[in-house]
Amino acid sequence: MRIVLELLKENIKSNVENIYKKAKKPIIAVVKANAYGMGSVEVSKVLDDSPYVKYFAVACVEEAVELREAKVKKPILVLGGILCQEDVEIITHYDIIPVISSDYQFEMIKDKNIDFHVKIDTGMGRLGLFDLTEDIAFHPNLKGILTHLASPLDKDYSFYQINKFKDILKSLKRKDLEIHLQSSAGLMYELDFTTSVRIGLAIYGEKPYDSFEVPIKPIYRLRAKVISLKAFKKGDKISYGGTYTLQKDAIIGVVSMGYADGIPKPLANKWYFDFNGNKLPIVGAITMDMAMFELPKDVNIKIGDYVDFVNEQNTFSMASKIVKTIPYELMCRIGKRVKRVVV
Ligand SMILES: *Cc1c(COP(=O)(O)O)cnc(C)c1O
């Protein structure tokens, strides 16, 4: 295999258990966007029997179908809901629960005996209804209600949203609904009126903020093969554009991982591959299928060895800070050619 994403089963399980212990309520495991690049089928299979996970959540109907075809059994929520008439037929056939965020969506399902959750926009400024109509509030197929925090680290704004949500729940006068609003960062709030939490990032072992109090571990080890080791001379240039010039004679290694596999091009000359705790600095432009490193003295490596782009010690969060983005984005970018393997 030229490149493989190893998924650490024990870490997935312990993360979920620790999140449950913190939240003290069941988890809706968010596995949208191919489980943040990790592999939604692989991750969902690990969690399908978990007593801590009650539902899976994905962004669109196509992602839910992929899980059902892979024989995932738990209920699946589609956060983006249905977009067209065809989606209505698909969710009926595959037993998928849409989140309804507009009258437009509600009209498509209201006479079809399809269970649904409804999303309220309490200040996220994205999807969701501002208020519930009687039609929706008393609909027999309404099974859950949710909202989403826009800035979970901002306590004032979050409580503004939480209180708005509570007001709607109060006027709703129903005791039978699944109620959820917290994502990973939202776990800092202890809320007694919700019945489940909607967690993505923390399941994968990335902290939503530095002082995150739940003990979690990265679930990934993204490794690629060293396919060339060659001695270059001082003054030689490496890769497209010649952005790196050797300051001394050195061995340059070529790794079979490029930006098509998810290594961001702006990390050139700023990140490293990890080889058994040794840092091999990435030098020269990152290309579509390959990236180069300069081999430090005293590191014993040979062609065919694997090096890690990220792992438990060298995380997506760390790499994402360097390129001024969030771990979510780097994770989602892991390419299609990367084989996902549960270990
Ligand atoms: C993606 C998403 C989540 C999960 O957020 P994390 O920060 O990854 O835990 C929860 N709720 C909604 C509506 C989402 O879109």
PDB file of C-alpha atoms and ligand atoms in Angstrom, residues 30 32 36 79 119 126 148 183-185 198-202 328, ligand 1:
ATOM      1  CA  VAL A  30     -21.439  12.819  13.568  1.00  0.00           C
ATOM      2  CA  LYS A  32     -20.551  13.444   7.863  1.00  0.00           C
ATOM      3  CA  TYR A  36     -14.201  13.955   8.751  1.00  0.00           C
ATOM      4  CA  LEU A  79     -28.503  17.057   9.221  1.00  0.00           C
ATOM      5  CA  LYS A 119     -33.931  22.306  13.523  1.00  0.00           C
ATOM      6  CA  ARG A 126     -27.524  29.023   8.810  1.00  0.00           C
ATOM      7  CA  HIS A 148     -26.654  24.481  16.852  1.00  0.00           C
ATOM      8  CA  SER A 183     -21.351  19.662  19.544  1.00  0.00           C
ATOM      9  CA  SER A 184     -17.829  18.827  20.823  1.00  0.00           C
ATOM     10  CA  ALA A 185     -17.053  22.329  22.105  1.00  0.00           C
ATOM     11  CA  ARG A 198     -24.088  15.620  18.699  1.00  0.00           C
ATOM     12  CA  ILE A 199     -20.376  14.928  18.582  1.00  0.00           C
ATOM     13  CA  GLY A 200     -17.940  14.801  15.686  1.00  0.00           C
ATOM     14  CA  LEU A 201     -14.440  16.161  16.285  1.00  0.00           C
ATOM     15  CA  ALA A 202     -13.913  14.760  19.784  1.00  0.00           C
ATOM     16  CA  TYR A 328     -11.677  19.763  10.538  1.00  0.00           C
TER      17      TYR A 328
HETATM   18  C1  LIG B   1     -20.780  19.018  12.195  1.00  0.00           C
HETATM   19  C2  LIG B   1     -21.859  19.241  13.160  1.00  0.00           C
HETATM   20  C3  LIG B   1     -21.751  18.785  14.493  1.00  0.00           C
HETATM   21  C4  LIG B   1     -20.480  18.193  15.059  1.00  0.00           C
HETATM   22  O1  LIG B   1     -19.592  19.205  15.454  1.00  0.00           O
HETATM   23  P1  LIG B   1     -18.180  18.886  16.139  1.00  0.00           P
HETATM   24  O2  LIG B   1     -17.611  20.209  16.433  1.00  0.00           O
HETATM   25  O3  LIG B   1     -17.381  18.144  15.114  1.00  0.00           O
HETATM   26  O4  LIG B   1     -18.432  18.056  17.334  1.00  0.00           O
HETATM   27  C5  LIG B   1     -22.849  18.924  15.312  1.00  0.00           C
HETATM   28  N1  LIG B   1     -24.001  19.491  14.859  1.00  0.00           N
HETATM   29  C6  LIG B   1     -24.133  19.949  13.601  1.00  0.00           C
HETATM   30  C7  LIG B   1     -25.415  20.576  13.170  1.00  0.00           C
HETATM   31  C8  LIG B   1     -23.067  19.855  12.713  1.00  0.00           C
HETATM   32  O5  LIG B   1     -23.196  20.344  11.472  1.00  0.00           O
END
